Tab-separated table of C-alpha atoms and ligand atoms in Angstrom:
chain	number	residue	atom	x	y	z
A	5	MET	CA	-81.369	3.288	263.396
A	6	THR	CA	-79.955	2.756	260.042
A	7	TYR	CA	-76.161	3.970	259.455
A	8	THR	CA	-74.928	5.399	256.064
A	9	PHE	CA	-70.876	4.875	255.576
A	10	ALA	CA	-69.141	6.712	253.204
A	11	ASN	CA	-68.306	5.002	250.464
A	12	ARG	CA	-64.459	4.808	251.012
A	13	ILE	CA	-65.414	2.761	253.483
A	14	GLY	CA	-68.452	0.955	252.616
A	15	SER	CA	-66.818	-0.892	250.151
A	16	LEU	CA	-64.483	-2.102	252.135
A	17	ALA	CA	-66.966	-5.414	253.476
A	18	PRO	CA	-65.710	-7.666	255.805
A	19	SER	CA	-64.968	-11.067	253.670
A	20	ALA	CA	-66.081	-14.091	253.725
A	21	ILE	CA	-62.245	-15.544	254.796
A	22	ARG	CA	-62.914	-13.852	258.633
A	23	GLU	CA	-65.490	-16.852	258.631
A	24	ILE	CA	-62.628	-19.459	258.481
A	25	LEU	CA	-60.286	-17.251	260.193
A	26	LYS	CA	-62.355	-17.152	263.096
A	27	VAL	CA	-61.424	-20.682	263.656
A	28	THR	CA	-57.969	-19.834	264.921
A	29	GLN	CA	-59.228	-17.990	268.133
A	30	ASP	CA	-60.052	-22.149	269.317
A	31	PRO	CA	-56.903	-22.929	271.186
A	32	SER	CA	-56.821	-26.673	269.634
A	33	VAL	CA	-56.708	-24.946	265.789
A	34	ILE	CA	-53.186	-24.917	264.620
A	35	SER	CA	-53.160	-21.865	262.732
A	36	PHE	CA	-50.647	-21.402	259.880
A	37	ALA	CA	-52.967	-18.059	259.086
A	38	ALA	CA	-51.294	-14.954	261.216
A	39	GLY	CA	-48.261	-13.380	259.710
A	40	ASN	CA	-46.748	-12.759	263.424
A	41	PRO	CA	-43.676	-12.840	264.493
A	42	ALA	CA	-42.691	-15.927	266.757
A	43	ALA	CA	-42.329	-15.215	270.949
A	44	PHE	CA	-38.337	-16.001	270.915
A	45	ALA	CA	-38.201	-13.072	268.360
A	46	PHE	CA	-38.847	-10.437	270.623
A	47	PRO	CA	-35.965	-8.732	272.580
A	48	VAL	CA	-38.220	-8.954	275.792
A	49	ALA	CA	-35.406	-8.803	278.566
A	50	GLU	CA	-33.760	-6.172	276.758
A	51	ILE	CA	-36.609	-4.324	276.281
A	52	GLU	CA	-37.852	-4.394	280.203
A	53	GLU	CA	-34.090	-2.892	281.000
A	54	LEU	CA	-34.764	-0.116	278.656
A	55	SER	CA	-37.892	0.828	279.710
A	56	ALA	CA	-36.875	1.419	283.232
A	57	GLU	CA	-33.765	3.571	282.018
A	58	LEU	CA	-36.310	5.549	279.568
A	59	LEU	CA	-38.796	5.955	282.536
A	60	ALA	CA	-35.823	6.910	284.646
A	61	SER	CA	-33.762	8.872	282.933
A	62	SER	CA	-35.896	10.805	280.425
A	63	GLY	CA	-39.436	10.043	281.240
A	64	ALA	CA	-41.073	13.070	280.710
A	65	GLU	CA	-39.803	13.348	277.410
A	66	ALA	CA	-40.995	9.881	276.265
A	67	LEU	CA	-44.466	10.712	277.434
A	68	GLN	CA	-44.602	14.144	275.755
A	69	TYR	CA	-46.017	15.138	272.432
A	70	GLY	CA	-43.541	14.477	269.552
A	71	VAL	CA	-42.812	15.883	265.792
A	72	SER	CA	-44.699	14.621	263.190
A	73	GLU	CA	-41.499	13.654	261.079
A	74	GLY	CA	-40.388	11.306	264.054
A	75	TYR	CA	-37.701	11.109	266.566
A	76	GLY	CA	-34.456	12.745	265.856
A	77	PRO	CA	-31.772	10.241	266.638
A	78	LEU	CA	-33.982	7.253	265.930
A	79	ARG	CA	-34.477	8.811	262.229
A	80	GLU	CA	-31.091	9.108	262.192
A	81	GLN	CA	-29.686	5.709	263.424
A	82	THR	CA	-31.876	4.427	260.620
A	83	LYS	CA	-31.265	6.556	257.847
A	84	ALA	CA	-27.457	5.338	258.718
A	85	ARG	CA	-27.927	1.791	259.006
A	86	ILE	CA	-29.998	1.087	256.054
A	87	LYS	CA	-27.648	3.256	253.874
A	88	ARG	CA	-24.771	0.964	255.484
A	89	LYS	CA	-27.046	-2.686	254.967
A	90	PHE	CA	-28.527	-1.921	252.100
A	91	GLY	CA	-27.091	1.205	250.239
A	92	LEU	CA	-30.338	2.841	250.549
A	93	GLY	CA	-30.798	6.712	250.780
A	94	ASN	CA	-28.948	9.669	248.933
A	95	GLU	CA	-28.410	13.396	249.226
A	96	ASN	CA	-31.735	13.814	248.053
A	97	ASP	CA	-34.051	11.744	250.333
A	98	GLN	CA	-35.191	12.128	253.703
A	99	LEU	CA	-36.428	9.539	256.007
A	100	ILE	CA	-39.874	9.856	258.455
A	101	ILE	CA	-40.653	7.608	261.466
A	102	THR	CA	-44.474	6.153	260.806
A	103	SER	CA	-46.806	4.082	262.801
A	104	GLY	CA	-45.608	0.738	260.867
A	105	GLY	CA	-44.851	-0.032	257.294
A	106	GLN	CA	-48.511	-0.122	256.788
A	107	GLN	CA	-48.899	4.175	257.366
A	108	VAL	CA	-46.529	4.239	254.498
A	109	LEU	CA	-48.675	2.411	252.281
A	110	GLU	CA	-51.965	4.532	253.388
A	111	LEU	CA	-49.788	8.021	253.793
A	112	SER	CA	-48.597	7.288	249.894
A	113	ALA	CA	-52.284	6.382	248.818
A	114	LYS	CA	-53.824	9.781	250.584
A	115	VAL	CA	-50.774	12.317	249.403
A	116	LEU	CA	-50.512	10.446	245.743
A	117	GLY	CA	-53.934	9.572	244.637
A	118	ASN	CA	-57.209	10.985	243.368
A	119	GLU	CA	-60.084	9.415	243.493
A	120	GLY	CA	-60.714	6.806	240.375
A	121	ASP	CA	-56.319	6.637	239.819
A	122	VAL	CA	-55.219	3.363	238.776
A	123	VAL	CA	-52.326	1.329	241.764
A	124	ILE	CA	-50.370	-0.908	239.482
A	125	CYS	CA	-49.858	-3.932	241.862
A	126	GLU	CA	-49.401	-7.573	242.553
A	127	THR	CA	-51.782	-10.115	242.248
A	128	PRO	CA	-51.815	-11.696	244.877
A	129	SER	CA	-50.419	-9.029	247.106
A	130	PHE	CA	-50.820	-7.820	251.020
A	131	VAL	CA	-54.407	-7.446	251.574
A	132	GLY	CA	-53.446	-4.383	254.335
A	133	ALA	CA	-51.934	-2.256	251.284
A	134	LEU	CA	-54.977	-2.953	249.020
A	135	ASN	CA	-57.504	-2.022	251.358
A	136	ALA	CA	-55.522	1.368	252.322
A	137	PHE	CA	-55.739	1.936	248.873
A	138	ARG	CA	-59.459	1.085	248.254
A	139	SER	CA	-60.060	3.271	251.159
A	140	TYR	CA	-58.985	6.553	248.976
A	141	GLY	CA	-60.975	5.385	246.395
A	142	LEU	CA	-58.521	3.704	243.675
A	143	GLN	CA	-58.670	1.339	240.971
A	144	LEU	CA	-56.527	-1.593	241.687
A	145	ALA	CA	-54.609	-3.111	238.654
A	146	GLY	CA	-53.535	-6.440	239.296
A	147	VAL	CA	-50.515	-8.365	237.492
A	148	PRO	CA	-49.174	-11.716	238.629
A	149	VAL	CA	-46.470	-12.439	240.099
A	150	LEU	CA	-44.085	-14.623	238.212
A	151	GLU	CA	-41.702	-16.727	239.543
A	152	ASP	CA	-38.657	-13.747	239.637
A	153	GLY	CA	-41.567	-11.236	240.195
A	154	MET	CA	-44.138	-8.706	238.615
A	155	ASP	CA	-45.132	-9.436	234.908
A	156	LEU	CA	-43.368	-6.251	233.640
A	157	GLU	CA	-45.428	-6.928	229.832
A	158	ALA	CA	-48.503	-6.759	232.079
A	159	VAL	CA	-47.065	-3.420	233.747
A	160	GLU	CA	-46.143	-1.997	230.856
A	161	LYS	CA	-49.634	-2.333	228.961
A	162	ILE	CA	-51.640	-0.859	231.819
A	163	LEU	CA	-49.002	2.164	231.673
A	164	ALA	CA	-49.295	2.360	228.000
A	165	SER	CA	-53.728	2.369	228.408
A	166	GLY	CA	-53.271	6.242	228.950
A	167	ARG	CA	-55.232	5.390	232.629
A	168	ARG	CA	-53.649	8.191	235.090
A	169	VAL	CA	-51.262	5.827	237.190
A	170	ALA	CA	-50.979	7.340	240.727
A	171	PHE	CA	-48.160	4.682	241.240
A	172	ILE	CA	-47.124	1.033	241.122
A	173	TYR	CA	-47.108	-0.843	244.576
A	174	THR	CA	-44.757	-3.871	244.637
A	175	ILE	CA	-43.342	-5.985	247.589
A	176	PRO	CA	-40.475	-7.271	245.798
A	177	THR	CA	-38.773	-9.525	248.327
A	178	TYR	CA	-39.793	-12.594	250.160
A	179	GLN	CA	-43.482	-10.997	248.528
A	180	ASN	CA	-46.537	-11.555	250.806
A	181	PRO	CA	-48.101	-13.754	250.385
A	182	THR	CA	-46.350	-15.715	247.868
A	183	GLY	CA	-42.663	-15.340	249.662
A	184	ARG	CA	-41.213	-14.849	245.869
A	185	THR	CA	-38.402	-12.368	245.041
A	186	MET	CA	-37.805	-10.002	242.141
A	187	SER	CA	-35.093	-10.693	239.973
A	188	LEU	CA	-32.435	-7.620	239.687
A	189	ALA	CA	-33.103	-7.635	236.286
A	190	LYS	CA	-36.912	-6.870	237.139
A	191	ARG	CA	-36.104	-4.112	239.299
A	192	GLN	CA	-33.864	-2.320	236.966
A	193	ARG	CA	-36.554	-3.002	233.888
A	194	LEU	CA	-39.344	-1.763	236.291
A	195	LEU	CA	-37.040	1.577	237.106
A	196	GLU	CA	-37.099	2.110	233.641
A	197	LEU	CA	-40.446	1.615	233.051
A	198	ALA	CA	-41.233	4.471	235.822
A	199	GLU	CA	-39.013	6.704	234.092
A	200	LYS	CA	-40.790	5.934	230.524
A	201	TYR	CA	-44.167	6.435	231.614
A	202	ASN	CA	-43.134	8.794	234.323
A	203	VAL	CA	-44.880	6.992	237.534
A	204	LEU	CA	-43.475	6.355	240.754
A	205	ILE	CA	-43.179	3.206	242.614
A	206	LEU	CA	-44.479	2.347	246.394
A	207	GLU	CA	-41.289	-0.393	247.332
A	208	ASP	CA	-42.561	-2.252	250.204
A	209	SER	CA	-40.060	-4.113	252.147
A	210	PRO	CA	-40.931	-5.199	255.844
A	211	TYR	CA	-39.143	-9.038	254.813
A	212	LEU	CA	-35.757	-7.881	253.961
A	213	GLU	CA	-33.972	-8.413	256.802
A	214	LEU	CA	-35.648	-12.289	257.197
A	215	SER	CA	-33.148	-13.764	254.753
A	216	TYR	CA	-32.361	-17.644	255.400
A	217	GLU	CA	-29.935	-18.132	251.976
A	218	GLU	CA	-27.639	-15.776	250.082
A	219	ALA	CA	-29.038	-11.955	250.091
A	220	PRO	CA	-31.642	-10.554	248.029
A	221	PRO	CA	-30.723	-8.291	245.154
A	222	PRO	CA	-30.433	-4.715	246.410
A	223	PRO	CA	-33.783	-2.632	246.998
A	224	ILE	CA	-35.347	-1.015	243.832
A	225	LYS	CA	-34.770	2.156	245.846
A	226	ALA	CA	-31.172	1.782	246.319
A	227	LEU	CA	-30.662	1.260	242.281
A	228	ASP	CA	-33.254	4.622	241.513
A	229	ARG	CA	-31.106	7.496	240.073
A	230	SER	CA	-34.053	9.537	239.589
A	231	GLY	CA	-36.065	9.872	242.658
A	232	ARG	CA	-39.024	7.891	241.935
A	233	VAL	CA	-39.300	5.331	244.510
A	234	ILE	CA	-40.890	5.220	248.218
A	235	TYR	CA	-39.775	3.191	250.496
A	236	ALA	CA	-41.894	1.594	253.248
A	237	GLY	CA	-39.685	-0.096	255.477
A	238	SER	CA	-40.550	-1.404	259.591
A	239	TYR	CA	-39.211	-2.734	262.522
A	240	SER	CA	-42.085	-4.946	263.017
A	241	LYS	CA	-40.767	-8.371	261.596
A	242	VAL	CA	-37.044	-7.930	262.961
A	243	PHE	CA	-37.887	-6.532	266.467
A	244	SER	CA	-41.689	-5.885	267.548
A	245	PRO	CA	-44.861	-5.006	265.545
A	246	GLY	CA	-46.562	-4.622	268.897
A	247	ILE	CA	-44.357	-1.027	268.750
A	248	ARG	CA	-45.788	0.275	265.409
A	249	VAL	CA	-42.450	1.650	264.518
A	250	GLY	CA	-42.016	1.403	260.949
A	251	PHE	CA	-40.285	4.146	258.300
A	252	ALA	CA	-40.371	6.433	254.818
A	253	LEU	CA	-37.768	6.740	252.393
A	254	ALA	CA	-38.357	9.129	249.799
A	255	PRO	CA	-37.453	12.148	247.761
A	256	ALA	CA	-37.854	15.516	250.075
A	257	PRO	CA	-40.936	16.421	248.408
A	258	VAL	CA	-42.801	13.573	249.077
A	259	ILE	CA	-41.845	13.497	252.445
A	260	SER	CA	-42.849	16.619	252.839
A	261	LYS	CA	-46.502	15.423	251.577
A	262	LEU	CA	-46.375	12.708	254.063
A	263	ILE	CA	-45.615	14.494	257.142
A	264	VAL	CA	-48.237	16.933	256.346
A	265	ALA	CA	-50.995	13.968	255.971
A	266	LYS	CA	-49.417	12.167	258.973
A	267	GLN	CA	-50.063	14.965	261.026
A	268	VAL	CA	-53.831	14.791	260.521
A	269	SER	CA	-53.901	11.023	260.958
A	270	ASP	CA	-51.697	10.581	263.837
A	271	VAL	CA	-49.942	13.521	264.711
A	272	HIS	CA	-46.833	11.283	265.313
A	273	THR	CA	-45.607	7.510	265.974
A	274	ASN	CA	-45.328	6.513	269.533
A	275	LEU	CA	-42.675	8.657	271.138
A	276	PHE	CA	-42.013	6.308	274.168
A	277	PHE	CA	-41.213	2.913	272.061
A	278	SER	CA	-39.368	5.055	269.420
A	279	MET	CA	-37.035	6.595	272.274
A	280	LEU	CA	-36.977	2.758	273.616
A	281	LEU	CA	-35.779	1.360	269.996
A	282	SER	CA	-33.407	4.210	269.645
A	283	LYS	CA	-31.483	3.632	272.617
A	284	TYR	CA	-31.797	-0.636	271.511
A	285	LEU	CA	-30.188	0.050	268.935
A	286	GLU	CA	-27.443	2.023	270.762
A	287	LYS	CA	-26.928	-0.519	273.357
A	288	TYR	CA	-27.406	-4.221	271.611
A	289	ASP	CA	-26.572	-5.204	267.881
A	290	LEU	CA	-29.781	-5.410	266.373
A	291	ASP	CA	-28.127	-7.458	263.281
A	292	LYS	CA	-27.300	-10.264	265.723
A	293	HIS	CA	-30.651	-10.009	267.628
A	294	ILE	CA	-31.833	-10.609	263.328
A	295	SER	CA	-29.778	-13.651	262.625
A	296	PHE	CA	-30.633	-15.693	265.675
A	297	VAL	CA	-34.560	-15.296	265.003
A	298	CYS	CA	-33.362	-15.866	260.741
A	299	ARG	CA	-31.904	-19.138	261.590
A	300	GLU	CA	-35.065	-19.815	263.863
A	301	TYR	CA	-37.060	-19.122	260.837
A	302	ARG	CA	-34.582	-20.856	258.576
A	303	LYS	CA	-35.397	-24.338	260.513
A	304	LYS	CA	-39.322	-24.316	260.705
A	305	ARG	CA	-39.167	-23.204	256.856
A	306	ASP	CA	-37.493	-26.257	256.256
A	307	VAL	CA	-39.664	-28.536	258.446
A	308	MET	CA	-42.429	-26.546	256.874
A	309	LEU	CA	-41.466	-27.367	253.177
A	310	ALA	CA	-40.315	-30.963	254.010
A	311	ALA	CA	-43.516	-32.093	255.230
A	312	ALA	CA	-45.169	-30.466	252.080
A	313	GLU	CA	-43.338	-32.702	250.032
A	314	ARG	CA	-44.594	-35.835	252.335
A	315	HIS	CA	-48.219	-34.688	252.455
A	316	LEU	CA	-49.547	-31.953	250.136
A	317	SER	CA	-49.278	-34.285	247.036
A	318	GLY	CA	-50.772	-32.281	244.192
A	319	VAL	CA	-49.937	-29.017	245.195
A	320	THR	CA	-47.595	-26.608	243.724
A	321	MET	CA	-45.543	-24.972	246.658
A	322	THR	CA	-42.839	-21.900	246.700
A	323	ARG	CA	-40.145	-22.366	247.996
A	324	PRO	CA	-38.928	-18.368	249.456
A	325	GLY	CA	-35.495	-17.566	250.253
A	326	GLY	CA	-37.022	-15.685	252.934
A	327	GLY	CA	-39.644	-13.952	254.804
A	328	LEU	CA	-42.544	-15.818	256.730
A	329	PHE	CA	-44.601	-17.247	254.458
A	330	LEU	CA	-45.033	-20.255	252.187
A	331	TRP	CA	-47.281	-20.295	248.483
A	332	GLY	CA	-49.384	-23.370	247.493
A	333	GLU	CA	-51.237	-23.702	244.207
A	334	LEU	CA	-53.721	-26.284	243.366
A	335	PRO	CA	-54.110	-28.242	240.294
A	336	PRO	CA	-56.263	-26.444	237.779
A	337	GLY	CA	-59.774	-25.717	238.291
A	338	TYR	CA	-59.682	-26.363	242.277
A	339	ASP	CA	-60.168	-23.496	244.857
A	340	GLY	CA	-58.093	-22.341	247.304
A	341	PHE	CA	-61.045	-21.276	249.345
A	342	GLU	CA	-62.727	-24.436	249.447
A	343	LEU	CA	-59.770	-26.087	250.608
A	344	CYS	CA	-58.993	-23.988	253.611
A	345	LYS	CA	-62.648	-24.711	254.560
A	346	LEU	CA	-61.707	-28.518	254.651
A	347	ALA	CA	-58.624	-27.690	256.490
A	348	SER	CA	-60.640	-25.618	259.189
A	349	GLU	CA	-63.116	-28.522	259.896
A	350	LYS	CA	-59.689	-30.788	260.527
A	351	LYS	CA	-58.750	-27.857	262.710
A	352	VAL	CA	-55.665	-26.351	260.695
A	353	ALA	CA	-55.849	-22.949	259.492
A	354	ALA	CA	-54.573	-21.237	256.101
A	355	VAL	CA	-55.513	-18.243	254.425
A	356	PRO	CA	-57.191	-18.920	250.748
A	357	GLY	CA	-55.388	-16.976	247.888
A	358	SER	CA	-58.803	-14.979	247.021
A	359	ALA	CA	-58.212	-12.819	250.325
A	360	PHE	CA	-54.901	-11.570	248.682
A	361	LEU	CA	-56.582	-10.335	245.151
A	362	PRO	CA	-57.217	-6.881	244.065
A	363	ASP	CA	-59.987	-8.187	241.891
A	364	GLU	CA	-62.018	-9.363	244.376
A	365	THR	CA	-64.708	-11.162	241.981
A	366	GLN	CA	-62.028	-13.628	241.282
A	367	THR	CA	-61.091	-17.313	242.930
A	368	SER	CA	-57.704	-18.420	243.267
A	369	GLY	CA	-56.016	-21.576	243.213
A	370	GLY	CA	-53.707	-20.261	245.774
A	371	PHE	CA	-53.404	-20.732	249.389
A	372	ARG	CA	-50.563	-19.096	252.277
A	373	LEU	CA	-48.759	-20.694	254.865
A	374	ASN	CA	-46.979	-19.012	257.816
A	375	PHE	CA	-44.637	-20.738	259.492
A	376	SER	CA	-42.715	-18.048	262.086
A	377	LEU	CA	-45.301	-18.652	264.625
A	378	PRO	CA	-46.127	-22.758	265.309
A	379	THR	CA	-43.765	-24.711	266.346
A	380	GLU	CA	-41.972	-27.769	264.515
A	381	GLU	CA	-44.435	-29.697	266.373
A	382	GLN	CA	-46.918	-28.135	265.455
A	383	ILE	CA	-45.737	-27.826	261.641
A	384	GLU	CA	-45.481	-31.298	261.404
A	385	LYS	CA	-48.916	-32.019	262.683
A	386	GLY	CA	-50.723	-29.234	260.595
A	387	MET	CA	-49.099	-30.470	257.728
A	388	ALA	CA	-50.575	-33.883	258.141
A	389	LEU	CA	-53.915	-32.634	258.628
A	390	LEU	CA	-53.865	-30.168	255.553
A	391	GLY	CA	-52.941	-32.785	253.462
A	392	GLN	CA	-55.580	-35.027	254.660
A	393	ALA	CA	-57.648	-31.973	253.223
A	394	VAL	CA	-55.996	-31.433	249.923
A	395	ALA	CA	-56.631	-35.468	249.056
A	396	ASP	CA	-60.394	-34.677	250.243
A	397	LEU	CA	-60.547	-31.715	247.842
A	398	LEU	CA	-58.791	-33.843	245.212
A	399	LYS	CA	-60.729	-36.617	245.178
A	400	GLY	CA	-64.170	-34.843	245.573
A	401	ARG	CA	-64.496	-35.972	249.024
B	526	LIG	C1	-46.056	-6.845	252.780
B	526	LIG	C2	-46.457	-6.170	253.962
B	526	LIG	N1	-46.340	-4.593	253.824
B	526	LIG	C3	-46.488	-4.080	254.932
B	526	LIG	C4	-46.878	-4.759	255.902
B	526	LIG	C5	-47.223	-3.676	257.384
B	526	LIG	O1	-46.694	-4.007	258.830
B	526	LIG	P1	-46.191	-2.701	259.658
B	526	LIG	O2	-47.214	-1.835	259.762
B	526	LIG	O3	-46.191	-3.918	260.680
B	526	LIG	O4	-44.392	-2.379	259.215
B	526	LIG	C6	-47.129	-5.832	256.375
B	526	LIG	C7	-47.706	-6.519	257.324
B	526	LIG	O5	-47.623	-8.065	257.623
B	526	LIG	C8	-46.493	-6.834	255.325
B	526	LIG	O6	-46.415	-8.294	255.087
């Protein structure tokens, strides 16, 4: 039997990178490849206690179907929290609970993009978003992520070209994969461009609260006065990704369409975990938990940066103020994919920059390193091994 698949999925080929990442299944491999929170970041004891309470007090409700826009009290708590902390949301906005921040990206593509429309995005960018956009037949137009965020001249060039742009997709704070943060001036300018060319911005910000130094600039959504920004948020990196709870904050007309699209996709987000999270927010101090997690991640980031300084001679590293990743750039002419292959032979895994490119035919001299999951000891050891791989690559072995 030969199977024929729809174009929208047929174009999403499993990449060669998977071969490299397969090595992470070997327990003797040190992996800097994941994007996962550390085990200590999960409030397991509290979740255990709240699960029992929830089943005892409201088991039938928690196990029942729910409404597509999400569990009411959690919507209200989330709305109030992001308003208080980040000035997010005004009288024209509504908030819905989604199955992770990922679902906001997928539903936005479904609701806003016709096949062949362009999405302006960063290059490199989050591959989960890129594949969601590809799966709806959207064309990706990548613009470089500079030290202070998206290259806005490149953005304007695309906007001025007359191609139909569905939206601009950006991860402005502690970007995945580079760790870079867009400056306040650029956030304001990006909004001006969106207004001038009448397009929407999809702001994806799952790392906003993983901040290790001074606070980042306000979210683009908090600066928006004309209802142009859809904000994708998530509890994955600050509570648990396994519960699959994220949210979309957007102008009411956009939210109405996202709800219809969500009904078709998964009816509603897991109600048990939505209720459990709501109880957690009522009873415990999430901010305190996040402060603890940030202190631990900051230590790991610093260990990895110091090790990079010692071992990765010839590589330019970013120094992110938050998030989960460092990004390395090899000298011109060297390929991050080759480096990651050599590294996997030495039993250390990193993700080659080519995995994050909107244009899959290009190569990248970059690679991404995660510091949240490995222990400090593993970071020290893994970076030394990665250093050997870099040295082998640069001297042509
Ligand atoms: C930039 C970015 N956006 C969105 C997500 C999706 O996260 P989740 O669906 O777990 O909220 C991730 C996950 O790694 C990410 O890195």
